[in-house]
């Protein structure tokens, strides 16, 4: 089943936004055995859009289109689909209900222009949009399926997950691609390769594939297989996952969960411990990651972002003499911050981070990227100094990932 | 001058990596007046690659190809370019010197396979690669220019900046495209359209184009023009920017700066005021955004993430009776949080946010997405209740954007 993705919108062609939709869609389609063989990005030009619809239909079995469905003038896709399929727009009560509901929920009076959102081509299957006002459309013709969805990522994802992927899966029972993703933390890609290269070489003979997915502070390993017997495939992948756990016990964090904050949360809940954070250079990012998980109030008490020395003293009880003697970026201060967090917020566990995110503030002694992390549990306290890199963004990310990884491994070791 | 970008490589089509090269290239080309009108991503399939070379040459004047130039087996581009141009590979001493130097610098003995990197098609202009081992290639035929570059972003960027962009610019002294982006906040896309549609209709006659770029809690408007006199174009765009400011004074935030946190920081610095935050449902995200800006310690003091009621009472002095009478998500509590932040952290300004991010915790009275925001400045206090949507992620984003927008507008109004 050959799939082509068409993304419509000038913003991609002038480089104002990066197209992340295509990668997300391609990965999901890949999982159900539909192979994307081309992604075509074009602008808001009627002629080119029509020509691309035509050409894609000749190349592919399934054409997935995103973008150009808003209420504004540069949104042309719906009208052009009518032209392409010689169809006309009809008013759809259900969709109008959806649009009104969206505005009602937000307590906003619906602007008149949004009535237009409820007009849909007469011959398509309408894909309802729970997350926005523009409906999606599913057309079939000459053995080609055309699906049009909004370009707003979470609206597109909602439609893909609720409607498009299940329908494609149902229609084309095919070889499945099954995979598991191992999350590792605390070791870089090339060191990891040294531990795993012999094992990696053994995979091909077993019909397994490995992908390396590094990001700031962590590396994910995706082991995948393709075939018809899902259970057997999973069994053979699981055996390899156990092998990875055996090879790198210290760095192996979890399976099929990319998010350290989720795994850490589950562990804290299991122990019945609550967590607080004291953040200087990470500036609230750890609190943000932890609270991005639904239900995190079950184990996360709160945090203090103490960007100034004054706040470290006032809210966390860090001693002035410690700051003076060792500097704000020191293992000693990190330790007092963690103790202070536990005390001030009455939790069993705490994470404290102090460092120099950059680009300025470094010294020969403590270069940009120097970060001291302290973790505190009922069983004790651990503090560690790191030197990450020069990028402020990555230093903040690495501080957060490393700190959560330290606490996770520490609790797991009890 | 019509440009098509072709990216080659299976990793994009299975969603393993997001194609960031195209956006970067498109933005740079746009700046020198070369318009990218299509981006085509295809896999490592010889037939499809050749067919796409052919089709792109019929569509475009300039075809920029990235990917498929490494030394491994799935890298086919160079051989296929030979096929396409009926050319043969010849050994190039200069390139061989470059390749050897790269390995020398890294202190690695050059694997034999890399000798192949020094073979180039006889009829192309070689583009030297200072950052890697694969040379780029520049072909000309039938009024079409084909340029092949590696897919590794910093290798591609090096070639674009040192060779491709200067040569294209020299060759085609052309019309430039100039634009400005207006950031608006506090108003949705369709309501904004009601304010701006008459004005939008007037743009075409002046040779100007408008693009709408909505994201969580904000909408950006890009006004662009094309022509030869850059100064005159900018002048006519600036006049329209002023018109937008006049039409939506309340929602107009800034020009050519997407980030509210940067604009807010500049304003605070100008006033000499320091900011603290008190976050419940936004969970540290506002602190994270503010501290993601280098130099934010100049105006950001710190914050408290008070996920529990206890912390609201202890760290911010919120009254137990207020929590009992009005609930944690109420304008009254938001107000006491802001007052408490100013007091506890000794700042002139504060942002306080309390709400129900979801997915659970809602009630008929206060559904998921209910968020109360209070902002405090030396001139007074403002509090506002919002009902955003159902997505936890977006509620957190919208809370942050809306809160920063409220404070920005308030300070600007003095």
mmCIF file of C-alpha atoms in Angstrom, chain A residues 4-351:
data_model
loop_
_atom_site.group_PDB
_atom_site.id
_atom_site.type_symbol
_atom_site.label_atom_id
_atom_site.label_comp_id
_atom_site.label_asym_id
_atom_site.label_seq_id
_atom_site.Cartn_x
_atom_site.Cartn_y
_atom_site.Cartn_z
ATOM 1 C CA UNK A 4 2.073 9.838 -0.344
ATOM 2 C CA UNK A 5 1.836 12.726 2.097
ATOM 3 C CA UNK A 6 1.112 16.190 0.717
ATOM 4 C CA UNK A 7 1.624 19.161 2.999
ATOM 5 C CA UNK A 8 0.151 22.458 1.881
ATOM 6 C CA UNK A 9 1.205 25.881 3.127
ATOM 7 C CA UNK A 10 3.612 28.672 2.236
ATOM 8 C CA UNK A 11 5.013 28.663 5.770
ATOM 9 C CA UNK A 12 6.945 25.444 5.100
ATOM 10 C CA UNK A 13 8.320 26.646 1.746
ATOM 11 C CA UNK A 14 9.699 29.869 3.139
ATOM 12 C CA UNK A 15 11.208 28.005 6.051
ATOM 13 C CA UNK A 16 9.091 29.620 8.739
ATOM 14 C CA UNK A 17 8.064 26.302 10.243
ATOM 15 C CA UNK A 18 9.607 22.858 10.196
ATOM 16 C CA UNK A 19 7.257 20.123 8.997
ATOM 17 C CA UNK A 20 7.020 17.754 11.969
ATOM 18 C CA UNK A 21 3.652 16.325 10.898
ATOM 19 C CA UNK A 22 5.085 14.189 8.102
ATOM 20 C CA UNK A 23 7.544 12.342 10.350
ATOM 21 C CA UNK A 24 4.822 11.668 12.913
ATOM 22 C CA UNK A 25 2.412 10.408 10.250
ATOM 23 C CA UNK A 26 5.083 8.323 8.513
ATOM 24 C CA UNK A 27 6.035 6.604 11.774
ATOM 25 C CA UNK A 28 2.412 5.736 12.600
ATOM 26 C CA UNK A 29 1.712 4.497 9.073
ATOM 27 C CA UNK A 30 4.904 2.457 9.129
ATOM 28 C CA UNK A 31 3.643 0.737 12.283
ATOM 29 C CA UNK A 32 0.507 -0.522 10.554
ATOM 30 C CA UNK A 33 2.434 -1.655 7.490
ATOM 31 C CA UNK A 34 1.614 1.286 5.191
ATOM 32 C CA UNK A 35 4.818 2.603 3.631
ATOM 33 C CA UNK A 36 5.184 6.298 2.861
ATOM 34 C CA UNK A 37 7.199 6.522 -0.340
ATOM 35 C CA UNK A 38 7.016 10.265 -0.945
ATOM 36 C CA UNK A 39 6.352 13.479 0.976
ATOM 37 C CA UNK A 40 5.519 16.490 -1.174
ATOM 38 C CA UNK A 41 5.370 19.979 0.326
ATOM 39 C CA UNK A 42 3.794 22.710 -1.768
ATOM 40 C CA UNK A 43 2.560 26.266 -1.238
ATOM 41 C CA UNK A 44 -0.864 27.909 -1.277
ATOM 42 C CA UNK A 45 -1.027 27.986 -5.093
ATOM 43 C CA UNK A 46 -4.302 26.617 -6.561
ATOM 44 C CA UNK A 47 -2.806 25.337 -9.819
ATOM 45 C CA UNK A 48 0.082 23.567 -8.172
ATOM 46 C CA UNK A 49 -2.197 22.061 -5.536
ATOM 47 C CA UNK A 50 -4.522 20.596 -8.190
ATOM 48 C CA UNK A 51 -1.612 19.308 -10.250
ATOM 49 C CA UNK A 52 -0.091 17.658 -7.184
ATOM 50 C CA UNK A 53 -3.429 16.000 -6.264
ATOM 51 C CA UNK A 54 -3.479 14.562 -9.790
ATOM 52 C CA UNK A 55 0.142 13.379 -9.823
ATOM 53 C CA UNK A 56 -0.012 11.913 -6.323
ATOM 54 C CA UNK A 57 -3.090 9.903 -7.306
ATOM 55 C CA UNK A 58 -1.111 8.393 -10.175
ATOM 56 C CA UNK A 59 1.810 7.517 -7.900
ATOM 57 C CA UNK A 60 0.111 6.352 -4.689
ATOM 58 C CA UNK A 61 -2.779 4.265 -3.364
ATOM 59 C CA UNK A 62 -3.380 6.538 -0.420
ATOM 60 C CA UNK A 63 -2.855 10.303 -0.463
ATOM 61 C CA UNK A 64 -2.848 12.053 2.899
ATOM 62 C CA UNK A 65 -3.128 15.834 2.698
ATOM 63 C CA UNK A 66 -2.533 18.263 5.567
ATOM 64 C CA UNK A 67 -2.974 22.005 5.747
ATOM 65 C CA UNK A 68 -5.054 24.740 4.181
ATOM 66 C CA UNK A 69 -8.287 24.044 6.082
ATOM 67 C CA UNK A 70 -8.576 27.114 8.336
ATOM 68 C CA UNK A 71 -11.216 29.819 7.955
ATOM 69 C CA UNK A 72 -8.839 32.383 6.445
ATOM 70 C CA UNK A 73 -8.272 33.351 2.833
ATOM 71 C CA UNK A 74 -5.040 31.481 2.317
ATOM 72 C CA UNK A 75 -6.813 28.241 3.173
ATOM 73 C CA UNK A 76 -7.769 26.761 -0.171
ATOM 74 C CA UNK A 77 -7.750 23.012 0.247
ATOM 75 C CA UNK A 78 -11.490 22.400 0.715
ATOM 76 C CA UNK A 79 -12.523 24.414 -2.333
ATOM 77 C CA UNK A 80 -9.816 22.794 -4.433
ATOM 78 C CA UNK A 81 -10.897 19.305 -3.368
ATOM 79 C CA UNK A 82 -14.370 20.242 -4.654
ATOM 80 C CA UNK A 83 -12.857 21.339 -7.948
ATOM 81 C CA UNK A 84 -10.744 18.198 -8.148
ATOM 82 C CA UNK A 85 -13.636 15.829 -7.432
ATOM 83 C CA UNK A 86 -16.222 17.974 -9.317
ATOM 84 C CA UNK A 87 -18.158 18.174 -6.085
ATOM 85 C CA UNK A 88 -20.047 20.921 -4.274
ATOM 86 C CA UNK A 89 -20.106 22.048 -0.668
ATOM 87 C CA UNK A 90 -23.107 21.211 1.479
ATOM 88 C CA UNK A 91 -23.898 22.410 4.976
ATOM 89 C CA UNK A 92 -23.364 19.706 7.596
ATOM 90 C CA UNK A 93 -25.358 20.036 10.834
ATOM 91 C CA UNK A 94 -23.144 17.649 12.812
ATOM 92 C CA UNK A 95 -20.010 19.586 11.948
ATOM 93 C CA UNK A 96 -21.766 22.865 12.709
ATOM 94 C CA UNK A 97 -22.639 21.424 16.120
ATOM 95 C CA UNK A 98 -18.954 20.568 16.656
ATOM 96 C CA UNK A 99 -17.849 24.063 15.690
ATOM 97 C CA UNK A 100 -20.416 25.719 17.965
ATOM 98 C CA UNK A 101 -19.448 23.422 20.831
ATOM 99 C CA UNK A 102 -15.787 24.395 20.504
ATOM 100 C CA UNK A 103 -16.684 28.072 20.881
ATOM 101 C CA UNK A 104 -19.250 27.414 23.645
ATOM 102 C CA UNK A 105 -16.698 25.498 25.663
ATOM 103 C CA UNK A 106 -14.319 28.398 25.429
ATOM 104 C CA UNK A 107 -17.089 30.843 26.337
ATOM 105 C CA UNK A 108 -16.566 32.802 23.106
ATOM 106 C CA UNK A 109 -19.300 33.996 20.724
ATOM 107 C CA UNK A 110 -18.719 32.213 17.407
ATOM 108 C CA UNK A 111 -17.625 34.607 14.656
ATOM 109 C CA UNK A 112 -19.885 34.303 11.612
ATOM 110 C CA UNK A 113 -17.044 33.169 9.349
ATOM 111 C CA UNK A 114 -16.918 29.854 11.192
ATOM 112 C CA UNK A 115 -20.236 28.804 9.698
ATOM 113 C CA UNK A 116 -18.168 28.148 6.573
ATOM 114 C CA UNK A 117 -16.240 25.462 8.483
ATOM 115 C CA UNK A 118 -19.449 23.406 8.568
ATOM 116 C CA UNK A 119 -19.643 23.222 4.765
ATOM 117 C CA UNK A 120 -18.215 19.981 3.413
ATOM 118 C CA UNK A 121 -18.019 18.376 -0.046
ATOM 119 C CA UNK A 122 -21.151 16.286 -0.622
ATOM 120 C CA UNK A 123 -19.325 13.122 -1.649
ATOM 121 C CA UNK A 124 -16.752 12.767 1.112
ATOM 122 C CA UNK A 125 -16.901 10.961 4.429
ATOM 123 C CA UNK A 126 -16.580 13.673 7.025
ATOM 124 C CA UNK A 127 -13.911 13.210 9.700
ATOM 125 C CA UNK A 128 -15.084 14.981 12.840
ATOM 126 C CA UNK A 129 -12.544 17.179 14.599
ATOM 127 C CA UNK A 130 -12.694 16.998 18.399
ATOM 128 C CA UNK A 131 -9.850 19.481 18.789
ATOM 129 C CA UNK A 132 -10.695 22.276 16.376
ATOM 130 C CA UNK A 133 -13.195 23.753 13.977
ATOM 131 C CA UNK A 134 -12.047 22.365 10.604
ATOM 132 C CA UNK A 135 -13.451 18.917 9.711
ATOM 133 C CA UNK A 136 -11.364 16.362 7.844
ATOM 134 C CA UNK A 137 -12.466 14.685 4.596
ATOM 135 C CA UNK A 138 -12.109 11.144 3.244
ATOM 136 C CA UNK A 139 -12.612 10.655 -0.528
ATOM 137 C CA UNK A 140 -12.351 7.494 -2.608
ATOM 138 C CA UNK A 141 -11.940 7.375 -6.375
ATOM 139 C CA UNK A 142 -10.272 5.116 -8.984
ATOM 140 C CA UNK A 143 -8.767 2.933 -6.242
ATOM 141 C CA UNK A 144 -7.121 5.927 -4.647
ATOM 142 C CA UNK A 145 -8.030 7.222 -1.194
ATOM 143 C CA UNK A 146 -7.573 10.928 -0.530
ATOM 144 C CA UNK A 147 -7.719 12.159 3.049
ATOM 145 C CA UNK A 148 -7.567 15.848 3.931
ATOM 146 C CA UNK A 149 -6.745 16.978 7.471
ATOM 147 C CA UNK A 150 -5.832 20.263 9.175
ATOM 148 C CA UNK A 151 -2.153 21.167 9.495
ATOM 149 C CA UNK A 152 -2.415 21.973 13.220
ATOM 150 C CA UNK A 153 -0.510 19.017 14.696
ATOM 151 C CA UNK A 154 -2.851 18.062 17.514
ATOM 152 C CA UNK A 155 -5.937 18.328 15.302
ATOM 153 C CA UNK A 156 -4.291 16.155 12.637
ATOM 154 C CA UNK A 157 -3.105 13.651 15.256
ATOM 155 C CA UNK A 158 -6.584 13.377 16.748
ATOM 156 C CA UNK A 159 -8.062 12.528 13.332
ATOM 157 C CA UNK A 160 -5.277 10.096 12.460
ATOM 158 C CA UNK A 161 -5.620 8.207 15.728
ATOM 159 C CA UNK A 162 -9.399 8.138 15.950
ATOM 160 C CA UNK A 163 -10.359 7.703 12.320
ATOM 161 C CA UNK A 164 -7.693 7.388 9.621
ATOM 162 C CA UNK A 165 -5.302 4.813 11.116
ATOM 163 C CA UNK A 166 -8.048 2.443 12.379
ATOM 164 C CA UNK A 167 -9.832 2.586 9.008
ATOM 165 C CA UNK A 168 -6.656 1.946 7.021
ATOM 166 C CA UNK A 169 -5.702 -0.883 9.359
ATOM 167 C CA UNK A 170 -9.109 -2.498 9.066
ATOM 168 C CA UNK A 171 -9.068 -2.205 5.283
ATOM 169 C CA UNK A 172 -5.562 -3.546 4.722
ATOM 170 C CA UNK A 173 -4.741 -6.412 7.038
ATOM 171 C CA UNK A 174 -1.057 -6.577 6.358
ATOM 172 C CA UNK A 175 2.242 -7.554 7.789
ATOM 173 C CA UNK A 176 2.689 -5.768 11.015
ATOM 174 C CA UNK A 177 5.754 -3.966 12.213
ATOM 175 C CA UNK A 178 6.232 -4.508 15.902
ATOM 176 C CA UNK A 179 8.758 -2.766 18.075
ATOM 177 C CA UNK A 180 9.871 -1.935 21.543
ATOM 178 C CA UNK A 181 11.909 1.066 22.560
ATOM 179 C CA UNK A 182 14.498 0.837 25.317
ATOM 180 C CA UNK A 183 15.237 4.072 27.142
ATOM 181 C CA UNK A 184 18.826 4.480 28.331
ATOM 182 C CA UNK A 185 20.172 7.353 30.387
ATOM 183 C CA UNK A 186 23.534 8.367 31.787
ATOM 184 C CA UNK A 187 25.692 7.167 28.863
ATOM 185 C CA UNK A 188 26.525 8.718 25.483
ATOM 186 C CA UNK A 189 25.811 7.187 22.080
ATOM 187 C CA UNK A 190 29.364 6.144 21.247
ATOM 188 C CA UNK A 191 30.068 4.611 24.668
ATOM 189 C CA UNK A 192 26.790 2.771 24.395
ATOM 190 C CA UNK A 193 27.880 1.484 20.990
ATOM 191 C CA UNK A 194 30.984 -0.020 22.565
ATOM 192 C CA UNK A 195 28.826 -2.015 24.969
ATOM 193 C CA UNK A 196 26.311 -3.082 22.364
ATOM 194 C CA UNK A 197 28.086 -3.488 19.006
ATOM 195 C CA UNK A 198 28.581 -7.269 19.177
ATOM 196 C CA UNK A 199 24.964 -7.700 20.182
ATOM 197 C CA UNK A 200 23.818 -5.305 17.433
ATOM 198 C CA UNK A 201 25.647 -7.373 14.796
ATOM 199 C CA UNK A 202 23.705 -10.446 15.872
ATOM 200 C CA UNK A 203 20.283 -8.915 15.203
ATOM 201 C CA UNK A 204 20.094 -9.051 11.404
ATOM 202 C CA UNK A 205 20.331 -12.848 11.351
ATOM 203 C CA UNK A 206 17.267 -12.958 13.594
ATOM 204 C CA UNK A 207 15.293 -10.662 11.293
ATOM 205 C CA UNK A 208 15.452 -7.781 13.764
ATOM 206 C CA UNK A 209 16.335 -4.148 13.157
ATOM 207 C CA UNK A 210 17.863 -1.646 15.515
ATOM 208 C CA UNK A 211 17.522 2.139 15.355
ATOM 209 C CA UNK A 212 19.526 4.560 17.494
ATOM 210 C CA UNK A 213 17.593 7.616 18.645
ATOM 211 C CA UNK A 214 19.820 9.956 20.662
ATOM 212 C CA UNK A 215 18.570 13.174 22.263
ATOM 213 C CA UNK A 216 19.795 15.488 25.038
ATOM 214 C CA UNK A 217 20.866 13.342 27.979
ATOM 215 C CA UNK A 218 19.342 10.084 26.778
ATOM 216 C CA UNK A 219 19.535 7.515 23.990
ATOM 217 C CA UNK A 220 16.579 5.413 22.902
ATOM 218 C CA UNK A 221 17.070 2.103 21.128
ATOM 219 C CA UNK A 222 14.257 0.849 18.936
ATOM 220 C CA UNK A 223 14.236 -2.873 18.170
ATOM 221 C CA UNK A 224 11.750 -3.795 15.460
ATOM 222 C CA UNK A 225 10.560 -6.788 13.459
ATOM 223 C CA UNK A 226 8.075 -7.310 10.652
ATOM 224 C CA UNK A 227 5.856 -10.312 10.024
ATOM 225 C CA UNK A 228 2.430 -11.790 10.502
ATOM 226 C CA UNK A 229 2.575 -13.369 13.937
ATOM 227 C CA UNK A 230 2.539 -10.412 16.298
ATOM 228 C CA UNK A 231 2.902 -12.538 19.436
ATOM 229 C CA UNK A 232 5.952 -14.406 18.109
ATOM 230 C CA UNK A 233 7.547 -11.159 16.942
ATOM 231 C CA UNK A 234 7.070 -9.528 20.325
ATOM 232 C CA UNK A 235 8.486 -12.582 22.053
ATOM 233 C CA UNK A 236 11.677 -12.434 20.020
ATOM 234 C CA UNK A 237 12.019 -8.669 20.585
ATOM 235 C CA UNK A 238 11.456 -9.071 24.324
ATOM 236 C CA UNK A 239 14.307 -11.573 24.500
ATOM 237 C CA UNK A 240 16.606 -8.918 23.001
ATOM 238 C CA UNK A 241 15.325 -6.274 25.401
ATOM 239 C CA UNK A 242 16.365 -8.553 28.265
ATOM 240 C CA UNK A 243 19.757 -8.952 26.649
ATOM 241 C CA UNK A 244 20.186 -5.168 26.559
ATOM 242 C CA UNK A 245 19.193 -4.974 30.232
ATOM 243 C CA UNK A 246 21.872 -7.599 31.001
ATOM 244 C CA UNK A 247 24.531 -5.756 28.973
ATOM 245 C CA UNK A 248 23.935 -2.255 30.404
ATOM 246 C CA UNK A 249 22.173 -2.720 33.761
ATOM 247 C CA UNK A 250 23.215 0.723 35.034
ATOM 248 C CA UNK A 251 21.942 2.687 32.058
ATOM 249 C CA UNK A 252 18.832 0.691 31.218
ATOM 250 C CA UNK A 253 15.869 2.792 32.388
ATOM 251 C CA UNK A 254 12.728 1.331 30.877
ATOM 252 C CA UNK A 255 10.865 -0.116 27.926
ATOM 253 C CA UNK A 256 8.253 1.519 25.660
ATOM 254 C CA UNK A 257 8.196 4.660 27.686
ATOM 255 C CA UNK A 258 10.273 7.518 26.357
ATOM 256 C CA UNK A 259 9.541 9.719 29.282
ATOM 257 C CA UNK A 260 11.711 9.510 32.337
ATOM 258 C CA UNK A 261 9.203 11.725 34.180
ATOM 259 C CA UNK A 262 6.505 9.092 33.722
ATOM 260 C CA UNK A 263 8.713 6.230 34.924
ATOM 261 C CA UNK A 264 9.955 8.277 37.870
ATOM 262 C CA UNK A 265 6.370 9.165 38.775
ATOM 263 C CA UNK A 266 5.305 5.520 38.753
ATOM 264 C CA UNK A 267 8.200 4.595 40.999
ATOM 265 C CA UNK A 268 7.446 7.392 43.484
ATOM 266 C CA UNK A 269 3.786 6.365 43.617
ATOM 267 C CA UNK A 270 4.764 2.774 44.245
ATOM 268 C CA UNK A 271 6.972 3.857 47.159
ATOM 269 C CA UNK A 272 4.405 6.334 48.455
ATOM 270 C CA UNK A 273 6.994 9.122 48.434
ATOM 271 C CA UNK A 274 6.372 12.719 47.449
ATOM 272 C CA UNK A 275 8.859 14.807 45.481
ATOM 273 C CA UNK A 276 9.818 18.466 45.530
ATOM 274 C CA UNK A 277 12.347 20.286 43.351
ATOM 275 C CA UNK A 278 14.752 23.176 43.877
ATOM 276 C CA UNK A 279 15.872 24.556 40.544
ATOM 277 C CA UNK A 280 18.375 27.216 39.693
ATOM 278 C CA UNK A 281 19.865 26.816 36.188
ATOM 279 C CA UNK A 282 17.138 24.399 35.043
ATOM 280 C CA UNK A 283 14.715 27.271 35.729
ATOM 281 C CA UNK A 284 11.509 25.313 36.278
ATOM 282 C CA UNK A 285 12.037 22.823 33.468
ATOM 283 C CA UNK A 286 12.091 19.791 35.791
ATOM 284 C CA UNK A 287 8.850 20.951 37.443
ATOM 285 C CA UNK A 288 7.391 21.464 33.971
ATOM 286 C CA UNK A 289 8.342 17.954 32.807
ATOM 287 C CA UNK A 290 7.005 16.352 35.989
ATOM 288 C CA UNK A 291 3.714 18.273 35.832
ATOM 289 C CA UNK A 292 3.233 17.579 32.137
ATOM 290 C CA UNK A 293 2.248 14.069 33.260
ATOM 291 C CA UNK A 294 -1.472 13.756 34.041
ATOM 292 C CA UNK A 295 -1.989 12.738 37.673
ATOM 293 C CA UNK A 296 1.406 14.043 38.791
ATOM 294 C CA UNK A 297 -0.197 15.770 41.792
ATOM 295 C CA UNK A 298 -0.327 12.272 43.318
ATOM 296 C CA UNK A 299 3.437 12.410 43.951
ATOM 297 C CA UNK A 300 4.668 15.892 43.028
ATOM 298 C CA UNK A 301 4.320 18.473 45.790
ATOM 299 C CA UNK A 302 5.859 21.499 44.106
ATOM 300 C CA UNK A 303 9.069 23.377 43.623
ATOM 301 C CA UNK A 304 11.077 26.494 43.999
ATOM 302 C CA UNK A 305 12.828 28.192 41.103
ATOM 303 C CA UNK A 306 15.534 30.116 42.892
ATOM 304 C CA UNK A 307 17.245 32.079 40.178
ATOM 305 C CA UNK A 308 18.775 34.523 42.674
ATOM 306 C CA UNK A 309 21.001 33.812 45.675
ATOM 307 C CA UNK A 310 18.503 35.654 47.882
ATOM 308 C CA UNK A 311 15.791 33.137 47.096
ATOM 309 C CA UNK A 312 18.144 30.231 47.738
ATOM 310 C CA UNK A 313 18.672 31.642 51.213
ATOM 311 C CA UNK A 314 15.116 32.734 51.962
ATOM 312 C CA UNK A 315 13.041 29.931 50.555
ATOM 313 C CA UNK A 316 15.449 27.019 50.906
ATOM 314 C CA UNK A 317 17.598 28.004 53.842
ATOM 315 C CA UNK A 318 20.893 27.768 51.954
ATOM 316 C CA UNK A 319 23.578 29.310 54.185
ATOM 317 C CA UNK A 320 25.184 32.579 53.160
ATOM 318 C CA UNK A 321 28.569 31.247 54.191
ATOM 319 C CA UNK A 322 28.174 28.228 51.896
ATOM 320 C CA UNK A 323 27.349 30.512 48.976
ATOM 321 C CA UNK A 324 30.298 32.749 49.800
ATOM 322 C CA UNK A 325 32.803 29.941 50.322
ATOM 323 C CA UNK A 326 31.865 27.619 47.464
ATOM 324 C CA UNK A 327 29.856 29.777 45.055
ATOM 325 C CA UNK A 328 26.247 29.254 43.958
ATOM 326 C CA UNK A 329 27.326 26.533 41.520
ATOM 327 C CA UNK A 330 28.810 23.981 43.884
ATOM 328 C CA UNK A 331 28.043 20.551 45.246
ATOM 329 C CA UNK A 332 27.685 22.065 48.700
ATOM 330 C CA UNK A 333 24.985 24.511 47.622
ATOM 331 C CA UNK A 334 23.176 21.794 45.641
ATOM 332 C CA UNK A 335 23.127 19.691 48.789
ATOM 333 C CA UNK A 336 21.725 22.488 50.943
ATOM 334 C CA UNK A 337 19.118 23.233 48.283
ATOM 335 C CA UNK A 338 17.934 19.615 48.341
ATOM 336 C CA UNK A 339 17.835 19.519 52.136
ATOM 337 C CA UNK A 340 16.012 22.839 52.104
ATOM 338 C CA UNK A 341 13.439 21.585 49.592
ATOM 339 C CA UNK A 342 12.646 18.519 51.685
ATOM 340 C CA UNK A 343 12.295 20.726 54.762
ATOM 341 C CA UNK A 344 10.309 23.584 53.220
ATOM 342 C CA UNK A 345 7.961 21.430 51.188
ATOM 343 C CA UNK A 346 7.685 18.445 53.561
ATOM 344 C CA UNK A 347 8.519 15.755 51.015
ATOM 345 C CA UNK A 348 10.437 12.496 51.250
ATOM 346 C CA UNK A 349 12.418 13.120 48.053
ATOM 347 C CA UNK A 350 13.959 16.156 46.386
ATOM 348 C CA UNK A 351 15.949 17.102 43.321
#
